[in-house]
Coordinates of C-alpha atoms in Angstrom, one line a residue:
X1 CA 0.0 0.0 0.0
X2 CA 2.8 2.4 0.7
X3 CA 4.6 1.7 -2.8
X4 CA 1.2 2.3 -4.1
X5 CA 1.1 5.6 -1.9
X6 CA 4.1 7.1 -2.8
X7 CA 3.6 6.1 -6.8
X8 CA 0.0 8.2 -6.6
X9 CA 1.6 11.1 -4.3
X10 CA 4.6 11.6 -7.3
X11 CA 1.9 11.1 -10.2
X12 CA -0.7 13.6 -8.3
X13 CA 2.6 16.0 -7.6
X14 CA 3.7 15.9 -11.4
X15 CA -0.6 16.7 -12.6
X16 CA -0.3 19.6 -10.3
X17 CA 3.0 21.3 -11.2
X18 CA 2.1 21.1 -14.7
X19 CA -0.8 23.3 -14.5
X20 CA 2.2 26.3 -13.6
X21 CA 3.9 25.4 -16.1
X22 CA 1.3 25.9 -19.1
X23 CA -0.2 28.8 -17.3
X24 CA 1.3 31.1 -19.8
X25 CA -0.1 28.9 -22.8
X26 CA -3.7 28.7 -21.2
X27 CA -4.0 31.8 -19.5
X28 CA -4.1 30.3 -16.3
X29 CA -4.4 32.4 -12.9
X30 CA -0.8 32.1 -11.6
X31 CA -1.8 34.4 -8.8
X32 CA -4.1 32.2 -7.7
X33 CA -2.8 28.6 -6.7
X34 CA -6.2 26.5 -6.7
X35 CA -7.0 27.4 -10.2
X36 CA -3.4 26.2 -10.6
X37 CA -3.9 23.1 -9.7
X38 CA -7.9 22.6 -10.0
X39 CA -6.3 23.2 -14.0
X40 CA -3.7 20.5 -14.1
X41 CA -5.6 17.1 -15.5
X42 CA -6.7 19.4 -18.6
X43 CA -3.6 20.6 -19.1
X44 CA -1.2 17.9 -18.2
X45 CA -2.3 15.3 -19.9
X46 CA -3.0 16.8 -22.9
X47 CA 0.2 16.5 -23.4
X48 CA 1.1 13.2 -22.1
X49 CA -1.4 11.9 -24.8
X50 CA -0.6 14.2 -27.2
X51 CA 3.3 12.7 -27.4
X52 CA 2.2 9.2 -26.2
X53 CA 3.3 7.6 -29.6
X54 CA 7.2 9.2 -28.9
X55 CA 6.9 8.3 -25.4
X56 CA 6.3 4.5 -26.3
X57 CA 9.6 4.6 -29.1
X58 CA 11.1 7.0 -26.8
X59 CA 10.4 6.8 -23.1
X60 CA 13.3 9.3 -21.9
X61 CA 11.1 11.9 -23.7
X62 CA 9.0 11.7 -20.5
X63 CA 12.2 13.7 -18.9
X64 CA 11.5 16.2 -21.9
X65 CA 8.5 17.0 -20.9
X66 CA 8.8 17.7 -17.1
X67 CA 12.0 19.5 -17.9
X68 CA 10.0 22.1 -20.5
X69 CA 6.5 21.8 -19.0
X70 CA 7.2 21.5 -15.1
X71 CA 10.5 23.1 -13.7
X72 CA 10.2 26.4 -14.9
X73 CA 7.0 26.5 -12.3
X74 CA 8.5 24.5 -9.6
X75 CA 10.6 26.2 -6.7
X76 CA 13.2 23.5 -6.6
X77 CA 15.4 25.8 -5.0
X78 CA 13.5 26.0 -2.3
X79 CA 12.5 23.0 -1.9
X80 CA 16.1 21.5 -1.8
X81 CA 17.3 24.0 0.6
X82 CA 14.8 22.9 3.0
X83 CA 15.9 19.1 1.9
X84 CA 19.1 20.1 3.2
X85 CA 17.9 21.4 6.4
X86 CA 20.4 21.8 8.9
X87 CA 22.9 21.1 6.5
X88 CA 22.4 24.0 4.4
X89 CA 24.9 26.7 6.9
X90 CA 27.3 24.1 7.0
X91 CA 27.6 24.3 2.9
X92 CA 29.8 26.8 0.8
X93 CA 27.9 28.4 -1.9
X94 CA 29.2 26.5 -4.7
X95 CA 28.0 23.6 -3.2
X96 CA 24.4 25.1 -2.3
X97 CA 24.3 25.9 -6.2
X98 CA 25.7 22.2 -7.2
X99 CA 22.9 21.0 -4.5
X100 CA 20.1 22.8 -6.1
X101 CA 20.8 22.2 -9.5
X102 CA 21.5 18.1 -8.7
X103 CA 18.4 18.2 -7.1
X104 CA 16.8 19.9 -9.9
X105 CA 17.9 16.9 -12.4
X106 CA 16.9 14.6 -9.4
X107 CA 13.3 16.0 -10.0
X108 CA 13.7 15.9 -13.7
X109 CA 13.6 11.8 -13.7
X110 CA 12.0 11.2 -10.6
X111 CA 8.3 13.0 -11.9
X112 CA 9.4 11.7 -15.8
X113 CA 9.2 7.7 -14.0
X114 CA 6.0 8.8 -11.9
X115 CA 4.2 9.5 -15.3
X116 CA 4.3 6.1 -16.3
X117 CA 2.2 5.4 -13.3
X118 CA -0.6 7.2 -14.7
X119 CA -3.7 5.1 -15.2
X120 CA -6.9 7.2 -15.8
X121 CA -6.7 8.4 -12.0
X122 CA -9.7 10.4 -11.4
X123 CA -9.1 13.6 -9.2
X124 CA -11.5 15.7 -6.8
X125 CA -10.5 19.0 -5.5
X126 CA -11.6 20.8 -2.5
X127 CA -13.3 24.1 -2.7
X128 CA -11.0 27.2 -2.7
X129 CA -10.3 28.9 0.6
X130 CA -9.7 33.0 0.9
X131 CA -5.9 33.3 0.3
X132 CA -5.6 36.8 0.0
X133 CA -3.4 37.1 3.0
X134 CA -1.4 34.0 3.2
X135 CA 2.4 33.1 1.9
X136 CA 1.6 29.3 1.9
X137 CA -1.5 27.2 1.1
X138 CA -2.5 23.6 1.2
X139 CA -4.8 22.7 -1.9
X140 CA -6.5 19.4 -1.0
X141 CA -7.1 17.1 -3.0
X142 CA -8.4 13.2 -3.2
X143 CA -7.1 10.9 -6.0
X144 CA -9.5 8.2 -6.4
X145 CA -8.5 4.7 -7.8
X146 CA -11.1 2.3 -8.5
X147 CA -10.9 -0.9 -6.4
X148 CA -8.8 1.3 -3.5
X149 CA -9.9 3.7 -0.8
X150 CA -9.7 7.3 -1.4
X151 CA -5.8 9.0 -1.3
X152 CA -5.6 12.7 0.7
X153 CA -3.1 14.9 -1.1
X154 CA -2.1 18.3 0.1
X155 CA -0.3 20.6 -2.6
X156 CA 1.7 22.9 -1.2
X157 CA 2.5 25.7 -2.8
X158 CA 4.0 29.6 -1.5
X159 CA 3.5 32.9 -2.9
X160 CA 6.6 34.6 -4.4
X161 CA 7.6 38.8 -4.3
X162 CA 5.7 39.3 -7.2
X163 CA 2.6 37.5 -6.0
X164 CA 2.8 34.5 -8.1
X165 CA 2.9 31.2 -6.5
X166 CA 5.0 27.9 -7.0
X167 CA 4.7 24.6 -5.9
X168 CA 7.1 23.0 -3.4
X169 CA 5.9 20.0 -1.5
X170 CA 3.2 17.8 -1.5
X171 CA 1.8 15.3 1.2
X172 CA 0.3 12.5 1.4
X173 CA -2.0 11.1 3.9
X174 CA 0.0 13.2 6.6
X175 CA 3.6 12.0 5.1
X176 CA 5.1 15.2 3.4
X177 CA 7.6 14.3 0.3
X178 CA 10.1 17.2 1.1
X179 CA 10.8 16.0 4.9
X180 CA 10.8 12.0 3.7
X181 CA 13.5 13.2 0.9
X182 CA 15.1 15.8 3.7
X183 CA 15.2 12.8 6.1
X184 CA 17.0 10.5 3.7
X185 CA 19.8 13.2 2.6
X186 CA 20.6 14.5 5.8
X187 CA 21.3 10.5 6.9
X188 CA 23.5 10.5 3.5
X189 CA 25.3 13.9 4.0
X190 CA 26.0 13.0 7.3
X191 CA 27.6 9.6 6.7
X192 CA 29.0 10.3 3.2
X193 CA 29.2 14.1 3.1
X194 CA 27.6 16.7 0.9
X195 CA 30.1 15.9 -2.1
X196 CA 29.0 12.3 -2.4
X197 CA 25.1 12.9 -2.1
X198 CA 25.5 15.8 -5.2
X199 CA 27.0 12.9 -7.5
X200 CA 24.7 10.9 -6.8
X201 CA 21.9 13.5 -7.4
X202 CA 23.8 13.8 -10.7
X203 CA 24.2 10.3 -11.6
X204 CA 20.2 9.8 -10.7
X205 CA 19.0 12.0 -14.3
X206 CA 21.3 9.8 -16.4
X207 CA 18.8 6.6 -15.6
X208 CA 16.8 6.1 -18.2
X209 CA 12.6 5.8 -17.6
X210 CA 11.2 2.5 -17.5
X211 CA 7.4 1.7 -19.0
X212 CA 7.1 -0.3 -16.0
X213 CA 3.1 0.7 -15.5
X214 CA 0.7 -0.6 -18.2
X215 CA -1.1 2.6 -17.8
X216 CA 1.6 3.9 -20.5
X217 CA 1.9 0.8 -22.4
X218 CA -1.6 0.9 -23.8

């Protein structure tokens, strides 16, 4: 149930990114973040059929698609300095940089393997809360898969200087992706050090995407 969790949670993270990143295409409300994500099946997978033929020759194109459609509209900076925790004073600021962008390309394959778990998910949103005055909001969601119970997703996403939002965490059924992943480098840094856990960041965007799900392979 967990693998099953965690394979939703990344597939439910990539559908709401996506809606940012096509926001200019489809004149979506970047200033507001639940139209942001209330948008994302209509605009994600749009696309994911539209190139499903190349994805099926090509699976690595998967990676092209999060790295055009998603990062521009995802706060991966951010999000891996809080990954980083108490870690981040105790880097210099090359490494911070070579940290960010690692984790950047980490991203890159880890949402380009979660599409392939996408199988006709169905997605409900709650209704939109006054945000007018907050930095951060929780959008909350439920994926529903036939045969299982009901998944609860939060989408966390923050507001930026110029009153745009991004999205930086996501978490599911209490278990937040950002302090799991923060949990897990801090116990590499620590026994490895900071050097080691950036290569193999690095090393993680060279694997190539696997049609493991037979969602993609129809």
């Amino acid at each position: 149930m967990m693998k099953y969790l965690w394979k939703v949670l990344l597939v439910s993270w990539v559908m709401s990114i996506s809606t940012m990143a096509r926001a200019a295409e489809s004149d979506v409300n970047v200033t507001d973040p639940y139209v942001m994500v209330e948008t994302v099946a209509n605009n994600t997978f749009a696309r994911f059929h539209q190139d499903i033929d190349t994805i099926k020759r090509d699976p690595d194109h998967l990676k092209v698609i999060v790295s055009q459609e998603l990062m521009p509209y995802i706060d991966y900076k951010y999000a891996s300095y809080k990954v980083m925790g108490t870690y981040l004073r105790q880097s210099t600021p090359e490494q911070r940089e070579r940290f960010s962008e690692a984790f950047k390309n980490y991203l890159i394959a880890t949402y380009a393997q979660a599409f392939t778990e996408y199988t006709n998910q169905a997605v409900e949103f709650a209704p939109a809360k006054s945000f007018a005055q907050e930095k951060m909001v929780d959008v909350n969601v439920q994926i529903i898969g036939q045969g299982r119970p009901p998944i609860k997703l939060q989408f966390r996403v923050r507001r930026l200087k110029d009153d745009t939002w991004k999205a930086f965490d996501l978490v599911a059924e209490g278990v937040s992706l950002l302090s799991s992943k923060g949990a897990e480098i801090s116990n590499l840094i620590r026994q490895n050090g900071i050097d080691s856990v950036i290569e193999e960041l690095e090393n993680h965007i060279s694997s190539h995407i696997s049609l493991e799900s037979q969602g993609t392979k129809r």
